[in-house]
Coordinates of C-alpha atoms and ligand atoms in Angstrom, one line a residue:
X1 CA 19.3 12.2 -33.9
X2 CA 19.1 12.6 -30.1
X3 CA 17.1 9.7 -28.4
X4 CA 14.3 11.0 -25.8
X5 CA 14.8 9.4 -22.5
X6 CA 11.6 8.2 -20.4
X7 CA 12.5 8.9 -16.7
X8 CA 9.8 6.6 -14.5
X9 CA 9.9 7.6 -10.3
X10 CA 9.2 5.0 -8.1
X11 CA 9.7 1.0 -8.6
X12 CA 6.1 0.2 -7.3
X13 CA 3.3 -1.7 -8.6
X14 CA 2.7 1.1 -11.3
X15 CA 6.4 2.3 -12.2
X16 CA 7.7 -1.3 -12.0
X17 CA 5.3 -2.5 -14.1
X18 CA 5.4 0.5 -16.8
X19 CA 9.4 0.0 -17.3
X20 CA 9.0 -3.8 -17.6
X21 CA 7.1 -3.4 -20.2
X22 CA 8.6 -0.4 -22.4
X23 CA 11.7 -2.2 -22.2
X24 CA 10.2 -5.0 -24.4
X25 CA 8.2 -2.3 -26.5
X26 CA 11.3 -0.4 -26.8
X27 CA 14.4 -0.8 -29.0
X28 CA 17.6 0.4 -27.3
X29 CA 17.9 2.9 -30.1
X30 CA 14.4 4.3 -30.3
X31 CA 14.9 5.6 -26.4
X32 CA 16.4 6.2 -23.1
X33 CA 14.8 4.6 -19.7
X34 CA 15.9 5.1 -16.3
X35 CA 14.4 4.2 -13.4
X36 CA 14.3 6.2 -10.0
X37 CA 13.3 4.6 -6.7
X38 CA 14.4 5.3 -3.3
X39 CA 15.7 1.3 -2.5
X40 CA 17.4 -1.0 -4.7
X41 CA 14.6 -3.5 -4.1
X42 CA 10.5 -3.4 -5.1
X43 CA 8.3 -4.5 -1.8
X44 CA 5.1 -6.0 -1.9
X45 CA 2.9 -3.5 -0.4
X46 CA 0.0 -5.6 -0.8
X47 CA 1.7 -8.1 1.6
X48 CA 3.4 -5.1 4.2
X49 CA -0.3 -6.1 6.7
X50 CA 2.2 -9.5 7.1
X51 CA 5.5 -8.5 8.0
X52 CA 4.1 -5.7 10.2
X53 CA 1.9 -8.6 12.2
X54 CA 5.4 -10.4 11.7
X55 CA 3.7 -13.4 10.1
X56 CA 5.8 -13.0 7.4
X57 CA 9.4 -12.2 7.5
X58 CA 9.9 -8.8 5.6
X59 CA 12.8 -10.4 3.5
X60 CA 10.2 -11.7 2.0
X61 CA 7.8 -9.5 1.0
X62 CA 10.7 -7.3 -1.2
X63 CA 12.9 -8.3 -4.1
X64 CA 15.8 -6.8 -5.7
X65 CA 15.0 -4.6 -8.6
X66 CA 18.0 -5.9 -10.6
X67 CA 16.5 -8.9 -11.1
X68 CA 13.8 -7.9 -13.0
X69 CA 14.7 -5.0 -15.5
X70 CA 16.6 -5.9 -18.5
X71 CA 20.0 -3.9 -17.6
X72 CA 20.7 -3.1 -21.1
X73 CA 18.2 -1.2 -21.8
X74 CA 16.9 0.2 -18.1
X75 CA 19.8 2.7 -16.3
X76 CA 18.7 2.3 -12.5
X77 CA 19.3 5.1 -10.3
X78 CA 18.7 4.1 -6.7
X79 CA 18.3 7.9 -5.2
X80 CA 15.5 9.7 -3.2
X81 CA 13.0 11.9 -5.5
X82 CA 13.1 15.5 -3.8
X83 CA 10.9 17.7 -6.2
X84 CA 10.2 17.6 -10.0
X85 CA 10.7 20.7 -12.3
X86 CA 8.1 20.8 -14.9
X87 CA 9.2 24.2 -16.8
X88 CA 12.9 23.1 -16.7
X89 CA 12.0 19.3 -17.4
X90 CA 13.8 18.2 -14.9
X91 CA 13.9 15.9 -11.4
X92 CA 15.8 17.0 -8.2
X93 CA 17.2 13.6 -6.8
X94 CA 18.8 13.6 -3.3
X95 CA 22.0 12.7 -4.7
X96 CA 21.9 14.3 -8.1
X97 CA 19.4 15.3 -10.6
X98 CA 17.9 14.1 -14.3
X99 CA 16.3 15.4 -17.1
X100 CA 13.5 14.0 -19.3
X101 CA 11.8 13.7 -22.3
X102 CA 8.7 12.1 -21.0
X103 CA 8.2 11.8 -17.5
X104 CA 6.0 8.9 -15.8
X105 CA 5.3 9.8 -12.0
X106 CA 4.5 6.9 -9.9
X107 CA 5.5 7.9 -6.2
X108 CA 2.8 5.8 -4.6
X109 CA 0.4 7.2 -1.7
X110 CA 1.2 8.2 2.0
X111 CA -0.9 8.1 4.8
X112 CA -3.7 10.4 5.5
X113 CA -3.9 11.4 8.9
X114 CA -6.2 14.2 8.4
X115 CA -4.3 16.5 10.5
X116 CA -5.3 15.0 13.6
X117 CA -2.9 15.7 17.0
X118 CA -0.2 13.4 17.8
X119 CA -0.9 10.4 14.7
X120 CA 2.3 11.1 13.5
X121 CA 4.4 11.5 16.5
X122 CA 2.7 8.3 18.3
X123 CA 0.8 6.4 15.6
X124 CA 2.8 3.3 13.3
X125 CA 1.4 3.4 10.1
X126 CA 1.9 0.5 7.3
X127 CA 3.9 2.2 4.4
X128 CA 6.8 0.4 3.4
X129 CA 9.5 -2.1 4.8
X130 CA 10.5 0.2 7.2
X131 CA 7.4 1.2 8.6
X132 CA 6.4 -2.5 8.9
X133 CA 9.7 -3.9 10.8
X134 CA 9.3 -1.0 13.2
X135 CA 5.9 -1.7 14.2
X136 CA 6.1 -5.5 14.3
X137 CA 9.7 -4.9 16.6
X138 CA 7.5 -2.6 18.8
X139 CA 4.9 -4.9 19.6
X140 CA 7.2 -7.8 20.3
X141 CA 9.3 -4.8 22.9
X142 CA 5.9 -4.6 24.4
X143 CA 5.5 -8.2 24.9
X144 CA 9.2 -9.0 25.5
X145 CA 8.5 -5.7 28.5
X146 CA 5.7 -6.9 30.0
X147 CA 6.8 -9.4 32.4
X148 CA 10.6 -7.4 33.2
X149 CA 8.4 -4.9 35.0
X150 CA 8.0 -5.1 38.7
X151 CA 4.7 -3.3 38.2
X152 CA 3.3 -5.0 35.6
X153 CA 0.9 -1.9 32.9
X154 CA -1.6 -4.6 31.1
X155 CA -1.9 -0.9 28.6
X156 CA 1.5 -2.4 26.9
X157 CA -0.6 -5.6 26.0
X158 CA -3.7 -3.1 24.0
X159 CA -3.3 -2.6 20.5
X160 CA -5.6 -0.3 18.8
X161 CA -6.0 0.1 15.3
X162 CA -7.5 3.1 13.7
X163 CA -9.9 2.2 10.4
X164 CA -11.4 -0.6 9.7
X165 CA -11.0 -0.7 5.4
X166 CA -9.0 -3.3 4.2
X167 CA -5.6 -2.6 5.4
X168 CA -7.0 -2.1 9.2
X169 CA -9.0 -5.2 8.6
X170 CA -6.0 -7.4 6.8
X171 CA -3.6 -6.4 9.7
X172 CA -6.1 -7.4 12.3
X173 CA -6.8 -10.7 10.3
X174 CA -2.8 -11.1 10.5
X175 CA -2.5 -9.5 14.4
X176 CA -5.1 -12.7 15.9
X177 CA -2.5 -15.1 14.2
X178 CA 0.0 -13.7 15.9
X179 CA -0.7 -13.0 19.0
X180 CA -0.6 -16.4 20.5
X181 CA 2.3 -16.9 19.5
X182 CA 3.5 -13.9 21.3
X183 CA 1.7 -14.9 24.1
X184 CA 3.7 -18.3 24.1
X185 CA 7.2 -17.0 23.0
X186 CA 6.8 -14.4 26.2
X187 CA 4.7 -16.1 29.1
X188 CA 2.0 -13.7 28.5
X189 CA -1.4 -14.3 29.7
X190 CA -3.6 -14.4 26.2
X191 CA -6.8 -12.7 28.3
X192 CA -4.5 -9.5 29.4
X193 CA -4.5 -8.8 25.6
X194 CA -6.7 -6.8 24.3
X195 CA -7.0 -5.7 20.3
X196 CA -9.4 -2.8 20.0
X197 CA -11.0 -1.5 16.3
X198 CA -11.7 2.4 15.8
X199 CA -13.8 2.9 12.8
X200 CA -15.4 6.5 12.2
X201 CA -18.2 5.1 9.4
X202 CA -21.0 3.2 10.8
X203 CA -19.6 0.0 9.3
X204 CA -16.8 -1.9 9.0
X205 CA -15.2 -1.9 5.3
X206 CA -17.6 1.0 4.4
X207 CA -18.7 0.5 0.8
X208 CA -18.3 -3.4 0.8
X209 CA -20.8 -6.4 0.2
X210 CA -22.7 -6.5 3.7
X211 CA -23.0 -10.4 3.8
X212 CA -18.9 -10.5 4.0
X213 CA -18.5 -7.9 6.1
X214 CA -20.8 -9.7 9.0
X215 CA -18.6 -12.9 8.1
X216 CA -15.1 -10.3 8.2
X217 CA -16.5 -8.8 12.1
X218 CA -17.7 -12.6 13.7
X219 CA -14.4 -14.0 12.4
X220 CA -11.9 -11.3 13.9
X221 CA -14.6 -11.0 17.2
X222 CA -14.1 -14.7 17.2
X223 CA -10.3 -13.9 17.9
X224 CA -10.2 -11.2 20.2
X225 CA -11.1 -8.1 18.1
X226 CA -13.1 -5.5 20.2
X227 CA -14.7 -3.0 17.5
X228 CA -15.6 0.3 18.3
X229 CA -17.9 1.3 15.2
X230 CA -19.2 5.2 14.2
X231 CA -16.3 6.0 16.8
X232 CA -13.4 8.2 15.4
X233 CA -9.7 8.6 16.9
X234 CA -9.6 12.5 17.6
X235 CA -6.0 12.3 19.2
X236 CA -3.0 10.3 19.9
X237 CA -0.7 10.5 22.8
X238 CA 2.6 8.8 23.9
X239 CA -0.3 6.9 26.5
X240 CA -2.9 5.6 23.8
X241 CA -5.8 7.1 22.1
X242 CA -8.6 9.8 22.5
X243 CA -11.5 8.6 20.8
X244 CA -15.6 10.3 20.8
X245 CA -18.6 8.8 19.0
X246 CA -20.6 11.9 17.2
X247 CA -20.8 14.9 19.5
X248 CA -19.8 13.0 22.3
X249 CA -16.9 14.0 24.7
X250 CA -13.4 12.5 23.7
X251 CA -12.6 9.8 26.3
X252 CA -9.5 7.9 26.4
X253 CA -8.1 4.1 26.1
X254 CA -4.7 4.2 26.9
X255 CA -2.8 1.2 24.6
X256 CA 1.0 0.5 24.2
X257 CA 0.7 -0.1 19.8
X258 CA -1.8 2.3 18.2
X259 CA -1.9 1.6 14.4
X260 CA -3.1 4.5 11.9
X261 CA -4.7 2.3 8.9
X262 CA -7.2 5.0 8.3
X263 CA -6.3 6.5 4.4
X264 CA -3.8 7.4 2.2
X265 CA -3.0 10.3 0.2
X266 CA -0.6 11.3 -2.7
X267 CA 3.2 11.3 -2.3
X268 CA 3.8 15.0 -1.0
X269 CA 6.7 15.2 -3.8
X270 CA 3.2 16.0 -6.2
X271 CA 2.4 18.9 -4.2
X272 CA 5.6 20.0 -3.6
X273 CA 6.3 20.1 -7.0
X274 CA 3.6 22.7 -7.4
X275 CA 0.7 20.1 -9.6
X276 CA -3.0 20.9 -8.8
X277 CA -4.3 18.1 -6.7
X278 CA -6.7 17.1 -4.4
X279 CA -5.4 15.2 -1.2
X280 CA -1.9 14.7 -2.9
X281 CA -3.8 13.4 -5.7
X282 CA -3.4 14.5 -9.4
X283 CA -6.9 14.2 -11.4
X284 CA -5.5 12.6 -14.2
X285 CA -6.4 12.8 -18.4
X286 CA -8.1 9.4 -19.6
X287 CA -4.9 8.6 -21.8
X288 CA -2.9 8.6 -17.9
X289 CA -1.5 12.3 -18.3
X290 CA -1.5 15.4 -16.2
X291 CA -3.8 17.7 -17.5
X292 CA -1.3 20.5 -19.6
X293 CA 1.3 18.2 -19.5
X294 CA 1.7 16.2 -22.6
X295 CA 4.9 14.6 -21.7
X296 CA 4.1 13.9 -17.8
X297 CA 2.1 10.5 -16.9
X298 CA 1.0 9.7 -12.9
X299 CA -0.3 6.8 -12.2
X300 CA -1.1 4.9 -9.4
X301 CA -1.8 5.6 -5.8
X302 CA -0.6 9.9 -7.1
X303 CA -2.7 9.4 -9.8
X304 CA -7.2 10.3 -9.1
X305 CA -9.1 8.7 -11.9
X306 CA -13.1 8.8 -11.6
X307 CA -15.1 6.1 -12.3
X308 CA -17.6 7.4 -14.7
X309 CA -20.0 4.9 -13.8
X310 CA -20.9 6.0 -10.4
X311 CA -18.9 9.7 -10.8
X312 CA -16.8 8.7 -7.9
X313 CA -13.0 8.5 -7.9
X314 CA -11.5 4.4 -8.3
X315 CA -10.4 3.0 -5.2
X316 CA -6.7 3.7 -5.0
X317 CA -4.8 -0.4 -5.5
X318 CA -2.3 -2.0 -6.8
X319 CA -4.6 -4.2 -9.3
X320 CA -5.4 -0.2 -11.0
X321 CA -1.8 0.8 -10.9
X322 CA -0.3 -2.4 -12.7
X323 CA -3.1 -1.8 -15.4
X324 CA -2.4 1.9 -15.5
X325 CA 1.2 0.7 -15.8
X326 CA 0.6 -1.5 -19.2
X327 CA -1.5 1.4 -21.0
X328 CA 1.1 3.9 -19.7
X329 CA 3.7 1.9 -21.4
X330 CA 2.0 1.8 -24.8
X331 CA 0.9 5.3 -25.0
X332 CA 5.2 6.2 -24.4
X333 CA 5.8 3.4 -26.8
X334 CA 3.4 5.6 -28.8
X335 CA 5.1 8.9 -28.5
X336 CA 8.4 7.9 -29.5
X337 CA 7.3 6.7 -32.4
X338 CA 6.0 10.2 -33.0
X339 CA 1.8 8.7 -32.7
X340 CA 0.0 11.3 -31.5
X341 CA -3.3 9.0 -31.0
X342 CA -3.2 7.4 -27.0
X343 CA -4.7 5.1 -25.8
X344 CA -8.0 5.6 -23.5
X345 CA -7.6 3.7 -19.9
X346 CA -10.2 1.5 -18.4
X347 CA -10.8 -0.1 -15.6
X348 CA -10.8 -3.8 -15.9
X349 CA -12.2 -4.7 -12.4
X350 CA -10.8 -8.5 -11.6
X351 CA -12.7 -8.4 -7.8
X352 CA -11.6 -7.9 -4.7
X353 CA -10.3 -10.1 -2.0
X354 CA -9.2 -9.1 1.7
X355 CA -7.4 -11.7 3.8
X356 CA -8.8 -12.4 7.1
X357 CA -4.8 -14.0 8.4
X358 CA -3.2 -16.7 6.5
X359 CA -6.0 -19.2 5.7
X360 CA -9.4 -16.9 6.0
X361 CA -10.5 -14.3 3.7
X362 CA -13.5 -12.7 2.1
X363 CA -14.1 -11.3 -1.3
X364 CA -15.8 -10.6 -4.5
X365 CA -14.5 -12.4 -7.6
X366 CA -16.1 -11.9 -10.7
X367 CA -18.8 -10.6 -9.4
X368 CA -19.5 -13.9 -7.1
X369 CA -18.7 -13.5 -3.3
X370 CA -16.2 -16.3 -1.4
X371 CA -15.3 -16.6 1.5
X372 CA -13.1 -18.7 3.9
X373 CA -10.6 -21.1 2.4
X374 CA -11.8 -21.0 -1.5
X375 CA -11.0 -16.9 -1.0
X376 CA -7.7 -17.8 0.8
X377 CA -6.8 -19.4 -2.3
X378 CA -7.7 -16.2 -4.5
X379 CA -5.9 -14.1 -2.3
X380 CA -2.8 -15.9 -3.0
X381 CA -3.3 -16.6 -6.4
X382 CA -3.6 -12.7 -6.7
X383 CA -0.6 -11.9 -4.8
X384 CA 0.9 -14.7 -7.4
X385 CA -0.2 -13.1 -10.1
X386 CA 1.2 -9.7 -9.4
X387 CA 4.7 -11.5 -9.0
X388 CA 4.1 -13.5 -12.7
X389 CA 3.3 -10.5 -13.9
X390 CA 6.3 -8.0 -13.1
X391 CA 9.1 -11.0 -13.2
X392 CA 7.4 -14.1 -14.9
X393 CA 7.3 -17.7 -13.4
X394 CA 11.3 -17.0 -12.1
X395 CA 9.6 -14.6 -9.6
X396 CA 6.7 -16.6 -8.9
X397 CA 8.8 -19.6 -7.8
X398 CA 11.2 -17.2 -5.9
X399 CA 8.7 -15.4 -3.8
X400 CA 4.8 -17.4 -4.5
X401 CA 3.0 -18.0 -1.9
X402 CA 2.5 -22.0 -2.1
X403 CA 1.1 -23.0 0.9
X404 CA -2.4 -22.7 -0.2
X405 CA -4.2 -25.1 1.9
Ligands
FAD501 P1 3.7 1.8 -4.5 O1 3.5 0.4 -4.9 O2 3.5 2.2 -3.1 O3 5.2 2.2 -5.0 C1 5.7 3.5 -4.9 C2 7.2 3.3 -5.0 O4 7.8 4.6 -5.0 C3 7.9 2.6 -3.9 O5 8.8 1.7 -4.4 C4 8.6 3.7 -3.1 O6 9.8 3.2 -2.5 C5 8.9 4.7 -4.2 N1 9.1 6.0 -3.7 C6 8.2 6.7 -2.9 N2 8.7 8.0 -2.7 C7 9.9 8.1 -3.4 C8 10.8 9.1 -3.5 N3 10.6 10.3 -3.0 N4 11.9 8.9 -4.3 C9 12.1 7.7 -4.9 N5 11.2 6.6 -4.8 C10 10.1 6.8 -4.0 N6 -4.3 -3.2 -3.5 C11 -4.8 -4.2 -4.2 O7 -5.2 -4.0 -5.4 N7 -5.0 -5.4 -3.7 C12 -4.6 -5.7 -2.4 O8 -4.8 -6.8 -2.0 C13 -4.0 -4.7 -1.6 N8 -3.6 -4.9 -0.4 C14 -3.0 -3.9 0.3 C15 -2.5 -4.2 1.6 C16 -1.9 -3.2 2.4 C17 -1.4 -3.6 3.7 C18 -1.8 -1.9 1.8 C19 -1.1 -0.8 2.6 C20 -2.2 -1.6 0.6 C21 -2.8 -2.6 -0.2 N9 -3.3 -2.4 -1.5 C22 -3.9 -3.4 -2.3 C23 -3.1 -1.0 -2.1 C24 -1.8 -1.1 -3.0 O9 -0.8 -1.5 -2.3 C25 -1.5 0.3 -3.6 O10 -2.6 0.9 -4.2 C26 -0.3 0.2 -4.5 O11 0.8 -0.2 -3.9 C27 -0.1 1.5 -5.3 O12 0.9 1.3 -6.3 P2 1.9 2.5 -6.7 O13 2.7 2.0 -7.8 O14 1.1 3.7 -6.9 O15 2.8 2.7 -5.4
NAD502 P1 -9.5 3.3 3.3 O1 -9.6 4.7 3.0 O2 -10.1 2.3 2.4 O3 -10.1 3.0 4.8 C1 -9.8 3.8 5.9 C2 -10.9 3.7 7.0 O4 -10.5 4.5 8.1 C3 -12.3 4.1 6.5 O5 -13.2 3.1 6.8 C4 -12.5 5.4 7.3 O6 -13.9 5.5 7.7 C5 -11.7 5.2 8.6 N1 -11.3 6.4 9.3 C6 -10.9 7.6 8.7 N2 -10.7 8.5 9.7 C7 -10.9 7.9 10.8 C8 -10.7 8.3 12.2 N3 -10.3 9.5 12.6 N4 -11.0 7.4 13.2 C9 -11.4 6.1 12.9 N5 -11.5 5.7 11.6 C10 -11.3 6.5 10.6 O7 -7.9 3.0 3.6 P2 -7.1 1.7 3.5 O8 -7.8 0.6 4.2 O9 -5.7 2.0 4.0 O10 -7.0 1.3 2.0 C11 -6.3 2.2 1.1 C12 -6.5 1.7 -0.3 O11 -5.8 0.5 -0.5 C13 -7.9 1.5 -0.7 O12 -8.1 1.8 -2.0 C14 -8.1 0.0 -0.5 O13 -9.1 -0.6 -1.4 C15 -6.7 -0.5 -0.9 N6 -6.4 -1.8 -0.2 C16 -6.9 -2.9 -0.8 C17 -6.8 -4.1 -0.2 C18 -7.3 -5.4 -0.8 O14 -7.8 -5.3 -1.9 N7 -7.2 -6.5 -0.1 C19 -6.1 -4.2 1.1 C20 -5.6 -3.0 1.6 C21 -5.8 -1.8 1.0

């Protein structure tokens, strides 16, 4: 009898963590897996706020993929997703194509820039490896220009970033580390620097515990940050930034780095590929699979789940996606072994913790709010965690953050 073969796109925190564990649910005879993924390596995107500060070396945040799936039962294809045929059951790859049996989509998000002018011509964003060496090599250009100029343009030394949730506020915790070192390493006057905060909501980390977020604002305005709260970025230009608060008139601050930390959306293979979503975002069946699809699964950043609690969709991270990934795994696991009962996914919500730079943070662990160096701690402990629980204590003592006090 012809074995089904489980195709799984993207090697992220949901897909990685789905294939790890069919291949120990799976028999190589029950069933086929192969893996898709556009790099031969899995990145941390949890850590990407570091090496785009460049207080950690990108090298690090990314590991080969080899190293972790069990080669003789996973067939790794390292080839670019281009658009997924649901009739013909069947995935366009850059380089090729492949068909499948059941079908587990976990593309991860992009970033949302709401259509606004010039954001994706002029704005760095904090996506992937690539993303993140380009913006951290820009800023140092800026630094590494600033003095080669005869007419020196302090705008080269302003860095806005746009959106204050937590990836606008973990790169700004990262960005104070950093820039006096920059300021050392290039004879650069620390006062000519200026880092500015655009945040559209009236708050800083809209939706978070109040108490931290007063602790997360005097920390970074402690360090430089100037925010600009209820104040959202209308337009970006090769100069800087147009920005208006309500009705106001846009006015402009010009800036050498503008950031774009303000969203993300589904991968735009999902709409492409003609499934009913909402920003990029497939509103997914409680047993993780698209709604008339009984053989397609999305998870993770693609993948809209609501919280029936409050009716409002989760929060798309990496701690849903790697539990997404485990239930995903068992309810395949279930279907090759011709069960037709799934299994329902909840939420199992371990907290939250956002890294103020490499020794400060803020959070809400089981339901008790830290902050400073006990949440530091956390924070690394999670990103440990995530490492223990893709490759085991190997990984952890490969790529662990150790320096925990
Ligand atoms: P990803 O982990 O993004 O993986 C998607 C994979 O698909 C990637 O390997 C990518 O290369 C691959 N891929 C994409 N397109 C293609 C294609 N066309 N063809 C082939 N392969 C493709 N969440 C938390 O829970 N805790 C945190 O502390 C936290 N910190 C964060 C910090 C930052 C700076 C950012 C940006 C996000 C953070 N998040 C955090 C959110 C979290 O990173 C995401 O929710 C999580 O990565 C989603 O996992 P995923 O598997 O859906 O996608
Ligand atoms: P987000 O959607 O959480 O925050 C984006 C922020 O940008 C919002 O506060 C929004 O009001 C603001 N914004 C939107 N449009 C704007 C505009 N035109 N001008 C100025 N501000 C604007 O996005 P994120 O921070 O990238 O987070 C994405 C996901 O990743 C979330 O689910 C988040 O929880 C998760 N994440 C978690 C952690 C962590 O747990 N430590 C870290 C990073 C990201």
């Amino acid at each position: 009898m012809r074995k089904p073969k489980i195709v799984i796109l993207g090697a992220g925190y949901g897909g990685l963590m789905t294939t790890v564990r069919l291949q120990k649910l799976i028999g190589v005879n029950e069933a086929d897996i192969v893996l898709v993924n556009k790099n031969d390596y899995h990145y941390e995107t949890t850590w990407l706020h570091e090496a785009s500060a460049g207080t950690l070396h990108h090298d690090r945040v990314r590991y080969d993929i080899s190293g972790v799936i069990d080669r003789s039962k996973v067939d790794f294809v390292q080839d670019t997703v281009v658009e997924i045929n649901k009739e013909e059951k069947k995935v366009v790859l850059e380089k090729g194509e492949v068909s499948y049996d059941y079908l587990v989509i976990a593309l991860g998000g992009e970033p949302e820039t709401f259509g606004i002018k010039g954001l994706k011509e002029y704005a760095f964003g904090i996506s992937n490896v690539n993303s993140s060496r380009q913006l951290r090599e820009h800023i140092e250009y800026q630094f590494a220009t600033y003095n080669m100029e005869e007419e020196k343009n302090d705008n080269r030394l302003t860095i806005v970033v746009g959106g204050a949730g937590f990836t606008g506020i973990e790169f700004l915790g990262e960005l104070t580390n950093r820039i006096p070192e920059l300021c050392q390493e290039y004879d650069v006057d620390f006062h000519k620097v200026k880092i500015i905060c655009v945040e559209a909501a009236p708050t800083v980390l809209p939706g978070f515990e109040p108490e931290l977020v007063n602790y997360a604002v005097s920390q970074l305005e402690r360090k430089g940050v100037e925010f600009f709260i209820g104040t959202a970025i209308k337009e970006a230009t090769e100069e800087g930034i147009f920005v208006a608060k309500g009705e106001d008139e846009p006015r402009e601050i010009k800036a050498g780095t503008v950031v774009w930390a303000a969203g993300i959306r589904g991968n735009s293979i999902i709409e492409k590929s003609g499934f009913e979503a909402m920003r990029g975002r497939v509103k997914i069946q409680p047993d993780l699979r698209v709604p008339g699809f009984e053989d397609i699964f999305m998870i993770g950043d693609s993948a809209l789940m609501i919280n029936e609690e409050i009716n409002r969709p989760y929060p798309p991270t990496a701690q849903i996606a790697m539990q997404q990934g485990e239930v995903c795994a068992r309810n395949i696991a279930a279907l090759v072994r011709n069960k037709s009962e799934l299994e329902t996914f909840h939420f199992d919500n371990k907290g939250t913790v956002c890294s103020l730079g490499e020794d400060d943070a803020i959070g809400v662990v089981f339901g008790k709010k830290i902050t400073g160096a006990k949440a530091s701690f956390m924070k690394k402990v999670v990103d440990n965690r995530s490492l223990y629980m893709i490759g085991g204590a190997g990984l952890v003592l490969k790529k662990g953050k150790f320096n925990v006090f």
